[in-house]
Coordinates of C-alpha atoms in Angstrom, one line a residue:
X185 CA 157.7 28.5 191.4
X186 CA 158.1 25.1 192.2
X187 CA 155.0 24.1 194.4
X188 CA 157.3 22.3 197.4
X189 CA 159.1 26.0 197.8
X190 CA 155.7 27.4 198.3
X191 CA 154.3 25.1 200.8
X192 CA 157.8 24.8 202.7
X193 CA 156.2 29.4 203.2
X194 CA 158.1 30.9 200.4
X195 CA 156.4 34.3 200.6
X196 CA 154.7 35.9 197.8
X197 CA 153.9 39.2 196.2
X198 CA 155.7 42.5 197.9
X199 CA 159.0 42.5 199.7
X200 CA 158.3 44.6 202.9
X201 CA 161.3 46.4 203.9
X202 CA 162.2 47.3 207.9
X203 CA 163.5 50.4 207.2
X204 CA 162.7 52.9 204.3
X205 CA 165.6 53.2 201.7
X206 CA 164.5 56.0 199.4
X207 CA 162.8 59.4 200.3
X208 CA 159.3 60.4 199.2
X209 CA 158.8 62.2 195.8
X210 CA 157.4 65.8 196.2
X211 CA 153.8 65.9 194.6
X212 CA 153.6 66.6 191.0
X213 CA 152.2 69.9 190.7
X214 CA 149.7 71.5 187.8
X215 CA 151.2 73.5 185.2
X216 CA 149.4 75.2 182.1
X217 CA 150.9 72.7 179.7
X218 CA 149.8 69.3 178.9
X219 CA 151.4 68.0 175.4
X220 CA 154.4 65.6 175.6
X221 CA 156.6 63.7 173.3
X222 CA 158.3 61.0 174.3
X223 CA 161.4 59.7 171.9
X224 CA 161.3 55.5 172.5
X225 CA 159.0 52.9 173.0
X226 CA 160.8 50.3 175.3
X227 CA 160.8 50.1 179.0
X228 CA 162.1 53.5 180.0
X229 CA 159.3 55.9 177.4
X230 CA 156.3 53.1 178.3
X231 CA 157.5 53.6 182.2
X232 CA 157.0 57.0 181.8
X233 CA 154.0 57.3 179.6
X234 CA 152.3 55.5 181.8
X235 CA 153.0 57.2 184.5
X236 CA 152.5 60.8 182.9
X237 CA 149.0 59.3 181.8
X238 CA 148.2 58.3 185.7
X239 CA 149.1 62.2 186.5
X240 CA 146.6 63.4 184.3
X241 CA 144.1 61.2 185.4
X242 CA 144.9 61.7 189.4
X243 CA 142.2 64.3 190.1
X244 CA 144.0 66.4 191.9
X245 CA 143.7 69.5 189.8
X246 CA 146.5 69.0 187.7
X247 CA 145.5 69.5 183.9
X248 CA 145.1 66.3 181.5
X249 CA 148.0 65.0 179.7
X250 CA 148.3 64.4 176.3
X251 CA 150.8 61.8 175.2
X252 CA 152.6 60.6 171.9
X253 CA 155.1 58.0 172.0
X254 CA 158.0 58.0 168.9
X255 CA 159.0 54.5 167.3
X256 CA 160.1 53.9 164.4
X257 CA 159.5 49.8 164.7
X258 CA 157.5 49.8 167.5
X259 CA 157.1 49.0 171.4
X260 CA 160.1 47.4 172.6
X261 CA 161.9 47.3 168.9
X262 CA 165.5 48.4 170.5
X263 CA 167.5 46.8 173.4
X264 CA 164.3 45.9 175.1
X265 CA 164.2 43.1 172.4
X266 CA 166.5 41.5 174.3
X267 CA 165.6 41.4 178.1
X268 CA 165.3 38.2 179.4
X269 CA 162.2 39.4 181.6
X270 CA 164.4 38.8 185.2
X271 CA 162.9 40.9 187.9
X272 CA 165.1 41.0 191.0
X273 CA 167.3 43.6 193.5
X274 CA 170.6 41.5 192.9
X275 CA 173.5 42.7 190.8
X276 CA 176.0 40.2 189.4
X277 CA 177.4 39.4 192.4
X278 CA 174.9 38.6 194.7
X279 CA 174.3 42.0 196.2
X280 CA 171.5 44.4 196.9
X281 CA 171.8 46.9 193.8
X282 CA 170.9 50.6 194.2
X283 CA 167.5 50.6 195.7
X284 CA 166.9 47.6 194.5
X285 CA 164.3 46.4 196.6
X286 CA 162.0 49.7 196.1
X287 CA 162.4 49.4 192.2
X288 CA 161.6 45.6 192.1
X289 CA 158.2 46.2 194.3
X290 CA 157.1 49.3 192.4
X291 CA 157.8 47.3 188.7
X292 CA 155.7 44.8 190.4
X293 CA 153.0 47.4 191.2
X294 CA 152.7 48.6 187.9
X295 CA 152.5 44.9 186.5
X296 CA 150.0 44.1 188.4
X297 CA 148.0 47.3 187.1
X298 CA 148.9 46.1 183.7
X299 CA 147.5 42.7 184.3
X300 CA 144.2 44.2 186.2
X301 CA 143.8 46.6 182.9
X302 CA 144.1 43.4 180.5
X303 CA 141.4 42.0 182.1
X304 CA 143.6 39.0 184.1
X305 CA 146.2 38.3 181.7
X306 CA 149.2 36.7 183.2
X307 CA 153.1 37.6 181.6
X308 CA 154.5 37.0 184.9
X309 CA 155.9 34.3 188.1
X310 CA 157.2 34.0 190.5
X311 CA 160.8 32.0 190.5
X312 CA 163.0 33.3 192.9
X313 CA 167.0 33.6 191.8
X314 CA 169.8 31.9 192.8
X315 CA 173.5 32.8 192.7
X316 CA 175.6 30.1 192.6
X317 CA 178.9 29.8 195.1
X318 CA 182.7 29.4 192.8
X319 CA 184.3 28.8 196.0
X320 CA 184.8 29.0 199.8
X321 CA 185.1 32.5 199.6
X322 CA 181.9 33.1 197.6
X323 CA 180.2 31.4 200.3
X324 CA 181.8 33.9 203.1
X325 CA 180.8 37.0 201.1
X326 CA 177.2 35.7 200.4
X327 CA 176.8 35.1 204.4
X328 CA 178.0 38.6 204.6
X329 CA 175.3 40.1 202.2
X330 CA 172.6 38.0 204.2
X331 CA 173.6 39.3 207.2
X332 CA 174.1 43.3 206.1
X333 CA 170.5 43.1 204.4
X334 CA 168.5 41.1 206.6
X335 CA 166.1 43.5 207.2
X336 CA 165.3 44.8 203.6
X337 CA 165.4 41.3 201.7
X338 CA 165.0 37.7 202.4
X339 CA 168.2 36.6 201.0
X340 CA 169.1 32.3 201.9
X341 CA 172.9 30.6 202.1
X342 CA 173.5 27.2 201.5
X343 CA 176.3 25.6 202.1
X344 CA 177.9 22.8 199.5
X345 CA 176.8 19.4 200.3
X346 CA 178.4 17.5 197.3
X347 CA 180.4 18.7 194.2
X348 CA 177.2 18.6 191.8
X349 CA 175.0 20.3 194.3
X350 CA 176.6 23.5 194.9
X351 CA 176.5 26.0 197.5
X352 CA 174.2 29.5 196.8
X353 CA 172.5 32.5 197.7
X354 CA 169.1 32.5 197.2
X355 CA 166.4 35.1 197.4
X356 CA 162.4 34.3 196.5
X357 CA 162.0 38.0 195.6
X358 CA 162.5 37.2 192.0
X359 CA 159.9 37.1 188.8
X360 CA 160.1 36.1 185.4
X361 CA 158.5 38.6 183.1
X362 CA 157.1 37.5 179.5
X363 CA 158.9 41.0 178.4
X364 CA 157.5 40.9 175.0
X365 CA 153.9 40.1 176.5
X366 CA 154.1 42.9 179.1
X367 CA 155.7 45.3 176.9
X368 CA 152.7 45.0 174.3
X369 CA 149.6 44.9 177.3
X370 CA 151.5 48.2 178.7
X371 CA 151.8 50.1 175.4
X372 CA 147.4 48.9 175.0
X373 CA 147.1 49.9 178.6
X374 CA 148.6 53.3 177.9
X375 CA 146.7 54.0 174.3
X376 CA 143.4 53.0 176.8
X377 CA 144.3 55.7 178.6
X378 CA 144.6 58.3 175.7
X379 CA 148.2 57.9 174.7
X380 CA 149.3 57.7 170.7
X381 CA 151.8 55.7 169.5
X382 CA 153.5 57.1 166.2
X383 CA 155.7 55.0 164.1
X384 CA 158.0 57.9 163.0
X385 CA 161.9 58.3 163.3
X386 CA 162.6 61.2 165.0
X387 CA 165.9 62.7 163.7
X388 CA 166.0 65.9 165.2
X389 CA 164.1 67.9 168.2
X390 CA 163.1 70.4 165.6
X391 CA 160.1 68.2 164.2
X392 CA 159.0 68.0 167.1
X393 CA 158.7 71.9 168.2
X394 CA 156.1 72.5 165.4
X395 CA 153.8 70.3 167.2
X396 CA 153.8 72.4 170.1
X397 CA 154.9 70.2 172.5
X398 CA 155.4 71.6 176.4
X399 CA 157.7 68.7 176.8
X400 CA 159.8 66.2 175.0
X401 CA 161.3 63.3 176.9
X402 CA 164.2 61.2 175.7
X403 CA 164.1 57.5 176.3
X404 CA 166.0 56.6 172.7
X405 CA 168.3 53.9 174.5
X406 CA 171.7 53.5 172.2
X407 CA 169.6 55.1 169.3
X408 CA 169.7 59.1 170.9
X409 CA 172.5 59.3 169.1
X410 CA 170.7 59.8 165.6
X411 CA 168.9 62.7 166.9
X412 CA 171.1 65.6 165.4
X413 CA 171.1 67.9 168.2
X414 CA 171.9 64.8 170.6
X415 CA 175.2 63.3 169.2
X416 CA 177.6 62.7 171.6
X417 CA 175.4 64.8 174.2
X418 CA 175.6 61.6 176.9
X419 CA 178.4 59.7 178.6
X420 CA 176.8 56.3 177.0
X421 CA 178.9 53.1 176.0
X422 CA 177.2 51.5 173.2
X423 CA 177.3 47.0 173.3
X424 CA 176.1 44.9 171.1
X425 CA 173.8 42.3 172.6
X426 CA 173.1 39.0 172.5
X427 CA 170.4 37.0 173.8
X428 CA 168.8 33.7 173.3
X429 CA 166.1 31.2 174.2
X430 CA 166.5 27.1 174.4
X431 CA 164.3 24.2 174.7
X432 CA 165.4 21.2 176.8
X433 CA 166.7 23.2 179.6
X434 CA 167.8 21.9 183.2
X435 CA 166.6 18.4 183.0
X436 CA 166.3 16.1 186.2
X437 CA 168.5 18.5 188.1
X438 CA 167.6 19.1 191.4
X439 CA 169.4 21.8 194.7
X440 CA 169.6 21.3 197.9
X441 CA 166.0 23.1 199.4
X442 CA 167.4 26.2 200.7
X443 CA 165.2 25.7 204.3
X444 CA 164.9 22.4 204.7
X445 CA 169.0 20.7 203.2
X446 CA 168.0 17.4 203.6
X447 CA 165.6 17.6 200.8
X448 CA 166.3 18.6 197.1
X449 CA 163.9 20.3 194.8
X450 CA 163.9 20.5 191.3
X451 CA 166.2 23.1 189.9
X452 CA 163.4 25.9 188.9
X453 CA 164.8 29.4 190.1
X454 CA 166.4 31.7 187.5
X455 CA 170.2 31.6 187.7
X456 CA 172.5 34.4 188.0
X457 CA 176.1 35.1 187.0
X458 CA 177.8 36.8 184.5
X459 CA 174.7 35.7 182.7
X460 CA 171.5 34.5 183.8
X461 CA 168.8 32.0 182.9
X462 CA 165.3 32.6 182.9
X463 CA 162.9 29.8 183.2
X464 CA 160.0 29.3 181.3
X465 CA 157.1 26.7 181.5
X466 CA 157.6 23.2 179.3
X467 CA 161.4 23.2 179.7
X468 CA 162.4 26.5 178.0
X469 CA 164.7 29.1 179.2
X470 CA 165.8 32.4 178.3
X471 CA 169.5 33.0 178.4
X472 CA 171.7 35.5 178.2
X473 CA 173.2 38.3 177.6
X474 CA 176.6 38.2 175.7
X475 CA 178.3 41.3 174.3
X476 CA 180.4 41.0 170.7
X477 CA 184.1 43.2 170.6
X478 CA 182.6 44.5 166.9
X479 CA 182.0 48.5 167.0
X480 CA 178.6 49.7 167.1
X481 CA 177.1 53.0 165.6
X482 CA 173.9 54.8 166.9
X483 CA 172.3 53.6 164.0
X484 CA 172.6 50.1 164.4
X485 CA 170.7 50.7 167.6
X486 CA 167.5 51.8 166.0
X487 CA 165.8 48.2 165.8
X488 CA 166.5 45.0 167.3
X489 CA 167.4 41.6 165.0
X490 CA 166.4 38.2 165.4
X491 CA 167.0 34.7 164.2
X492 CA 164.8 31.6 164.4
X493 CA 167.6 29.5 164.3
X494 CA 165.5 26.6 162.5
X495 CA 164.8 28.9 159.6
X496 CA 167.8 30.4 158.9
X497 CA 168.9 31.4 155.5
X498 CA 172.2 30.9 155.4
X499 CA 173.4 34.6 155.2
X500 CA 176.5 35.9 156.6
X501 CA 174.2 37.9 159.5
X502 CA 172.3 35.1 160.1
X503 CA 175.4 32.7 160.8
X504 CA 176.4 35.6 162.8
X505 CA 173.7 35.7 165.0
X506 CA 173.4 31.7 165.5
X507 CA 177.1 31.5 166.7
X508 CA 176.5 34.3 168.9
X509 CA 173.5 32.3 170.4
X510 CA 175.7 29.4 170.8
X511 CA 178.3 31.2 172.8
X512 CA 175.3 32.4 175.2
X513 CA 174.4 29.0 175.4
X514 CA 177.9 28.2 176.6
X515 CA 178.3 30.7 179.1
X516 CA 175.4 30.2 180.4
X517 CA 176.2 26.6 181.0
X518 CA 178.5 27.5 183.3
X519 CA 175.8 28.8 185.9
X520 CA 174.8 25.4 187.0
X521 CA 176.5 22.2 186.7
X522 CA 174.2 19.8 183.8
X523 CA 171.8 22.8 183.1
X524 CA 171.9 23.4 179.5
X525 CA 173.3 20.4 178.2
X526 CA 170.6 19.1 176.6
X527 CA 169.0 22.4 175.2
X528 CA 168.8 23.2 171.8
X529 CA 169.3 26.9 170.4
X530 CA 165.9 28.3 169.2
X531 CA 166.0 31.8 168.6
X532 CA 168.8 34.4 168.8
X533 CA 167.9 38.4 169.5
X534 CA 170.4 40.8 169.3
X535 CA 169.9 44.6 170.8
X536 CA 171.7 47.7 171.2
X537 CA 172.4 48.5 174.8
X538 CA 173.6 51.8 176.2
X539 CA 175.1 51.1 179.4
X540 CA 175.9 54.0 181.4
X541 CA 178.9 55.5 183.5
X542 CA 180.2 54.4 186.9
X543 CA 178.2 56.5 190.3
X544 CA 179.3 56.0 193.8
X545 CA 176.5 53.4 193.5
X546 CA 177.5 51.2 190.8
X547 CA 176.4 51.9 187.1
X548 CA 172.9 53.5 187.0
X549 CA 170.5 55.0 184.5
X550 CA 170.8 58.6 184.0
X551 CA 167.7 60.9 184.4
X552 CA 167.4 64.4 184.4
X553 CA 166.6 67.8 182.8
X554 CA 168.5 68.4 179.2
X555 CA 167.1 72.3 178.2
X556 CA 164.0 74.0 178.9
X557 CA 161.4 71.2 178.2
X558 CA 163.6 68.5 177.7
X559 CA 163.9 65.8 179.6
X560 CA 166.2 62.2 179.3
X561 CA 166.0 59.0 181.0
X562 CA 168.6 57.0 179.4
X563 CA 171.3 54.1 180.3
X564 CA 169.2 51.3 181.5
X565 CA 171.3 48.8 180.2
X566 CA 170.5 45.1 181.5
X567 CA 168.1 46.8 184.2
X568 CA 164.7 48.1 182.3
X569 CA 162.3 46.5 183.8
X570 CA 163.5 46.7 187.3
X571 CA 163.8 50.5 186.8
X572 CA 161.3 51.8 184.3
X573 CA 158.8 52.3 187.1
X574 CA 160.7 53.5 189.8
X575 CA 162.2 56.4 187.6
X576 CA 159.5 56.9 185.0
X577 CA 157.2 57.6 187.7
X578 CA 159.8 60.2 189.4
X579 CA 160.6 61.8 186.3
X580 CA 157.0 61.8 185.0
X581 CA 156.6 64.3 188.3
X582 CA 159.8 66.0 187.5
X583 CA 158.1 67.2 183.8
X584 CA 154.7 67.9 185.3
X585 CA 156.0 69.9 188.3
X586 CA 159.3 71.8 185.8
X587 CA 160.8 70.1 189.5
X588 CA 164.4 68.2 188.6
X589 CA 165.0 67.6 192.0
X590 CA 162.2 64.9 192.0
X591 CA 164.6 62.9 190.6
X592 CA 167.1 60.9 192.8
X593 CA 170.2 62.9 193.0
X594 CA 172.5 60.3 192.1
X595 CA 171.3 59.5 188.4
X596 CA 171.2 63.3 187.6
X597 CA 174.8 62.8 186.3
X598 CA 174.8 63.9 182.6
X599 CA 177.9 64.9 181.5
X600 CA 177.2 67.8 179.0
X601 CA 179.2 68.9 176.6

């Protein structure tokens, strides 16, 4: 963060909520089985390795747990490929998402143990995010939001003071997360603690009974779909997915300081919209996301793709891919007046994302029991890392306890068929 927003008292670290917005998960209790599989290697089956490996280590009488980890390419190989590493509680609107606050602080908890277990490595900052205002209106609605969450978030509403600086909403409770970085410390952190990490596609549950598993937990993303037994089992909507990084970004542009509007301060927050922008130290920026209209099949989903736009050979994919990073690039332009245009495409990734359906509470992740043993935490979407830890720890005591009710009611939506 921009070292005027911290000594202007910008806090740091942990939001504190007033009140509590989430009930307490029931204790994870011992059972006589300790083997489980885990389908996926991206945020949701590292969030709740992890957190499975933590259980079996508590010392609180429950047995230790043994854990392997399916990939076929590896940690983070699927849509995870393609998270920008934004961690914040604000949907695309400006608003407080579903326990948004509670996620964000626990994801920050566990990458903080991460760091601690890689010896001080640092894949993560502070930035704070900022909304920008379209209109009048906007500004209304954001004053709203302020006012309705005071006590859980510290949420900020300027005002325009000139057409090229803009009115926003503006919350310091934002971090950007080197996801690749994290992703790869999190996977050592778990094989530290005992976990193994096989690069095998699993195409049906039935390789995996002969290994005498007491549990096998789903976190495939867009790929469950190639497990046989799976196929159409969840009410997932598969999107292709585009991301992409830029040198050059937001130069000389400065906001109004959201505490003190006489002043302006460089423009270093992350951006969100539609899209978002992610700063990154030396003038880079990760953008994105932007979804194509082509159909997509489970098995496109099985491994991410990625373009270093300065290398490119010249293939019909690979022109693909760079014109799909340039129409990032342009929507994200649209975020803040002058930001991108002097950046220059550098890399394109493109993931499969499996977004899930609507809840009362907006779109959220489904979690919950499938069969005896089998357990799913699927649908992350564009929100892994704010909820891998806050539901791959609940469900990590939903397997160990045989207990789905540890799981928050609302994402134990699965429509079976």
């Amino acid at each position: 963060m921009d070292a005027g927003m911290m000594a202007a008292g910008f806090r740091c670290g942990f939001v504190q909520p007033r009140r509590r917005t989430c009930s307490m998960v029931p204790a994870a209790k011992a059972t006589s089985s300790s083997r489980v599989a885990i389908i996926g290697a991206g945020f949701a089956g590292l969030g709740v390795c992890w957190n499975l490996l933590k259980l079996g280590h508590a010392g609180r009488g429950d047995p230790p747990v043994e854990v392997d980890v399916y990939d076929a390419h590896g940690v983070g190989s699927g849509a995870s490929a393609v998270a920008a590493g934004l961690l914040h509680p604000l949907n695309t609107r400006g608003n407080v998402t579903w326990r948004g606050v509670d996620a964000m602080n626990e994801s920050l908890g566990l990458l903080r143990e991460v760091e601690v277990w890689g010896q001080g490595e640092v894949f993560y900052r502070q930035t704070g995010v900022l909304k920008r205002a379209k209109d009048a209106k906007d500004i209304e609605r954001f004053e709203r939001i302020r006012r309705e969450r005071e006590n859980e978030l510290e949420l900020r509403v300027v005002r325009p003071s000139t057409q090229s600086l803009p009115g926003f909403i503006y919350t310091p409770s934002a971090y950007a997360v080197d996801s690749p970085r994290y992703l790869e410390s999190l996977r050592a952190a778990c094989e530290g603690r005992g976990a193994r990490f096989r690069r095998e596609l699993v195409r049906s549950l039935k390789s995996l009974r002969r290994e005498d598993y007491s549990a096998v937990v789903i976190c495939a993303g867009a790929a469950v779909g190639t497990i046989a037994e799976l196929e159409g089992k969840f009410p997932l909507r598969l999107s292709e997915t585009f991301g992409a990084e830029v040198d050059g970004a937001a130069p000389n542009l400065h906001m109004v300081h959201p505490e003190d509007h006489s002043q302006l301060l460089p423009v270093d927050p992350s951006l969100l919209g539609q899209c978002y922008v992610v700063g990154q130290p030396g003038g880079r920026a990760v953008l994105g996301a932007l979804h194509s209209n082509e159909p997509v099949a489970a098995e496109d989903a099985i491994a991410g793709r990625h373009l270093e736009v300065s290398r490119g050979s010249g293939l019909e994919e690979d022109s693909r891919m760079e014109e799909m990073g340039r129409g990032v690039v342009g929507k994200a332009a649209g975020l803040f007046p002058g930001l991108l245009s002097s950046a220059g495409l550098d890399r394109v990734h493109c993931g499969v994302r499996a977004l899930p359906p609507k809840s009362e509470e907006g779109r959220l992740p489904i979690c919950g029991k499938l069969g005896d043993g089998e357990w799913y935490l699927l649908g992350l979407g564009a929100r892994g890392l704010l909820y891998h830890q806050y539901l791959g720890s609940r469900l990590a005591r939903a397997v160990m306890s045989g207990d789905e009710t540890a799981l928050p009611e609302v994402t134990r939506r699965c429509e079976k068929k």
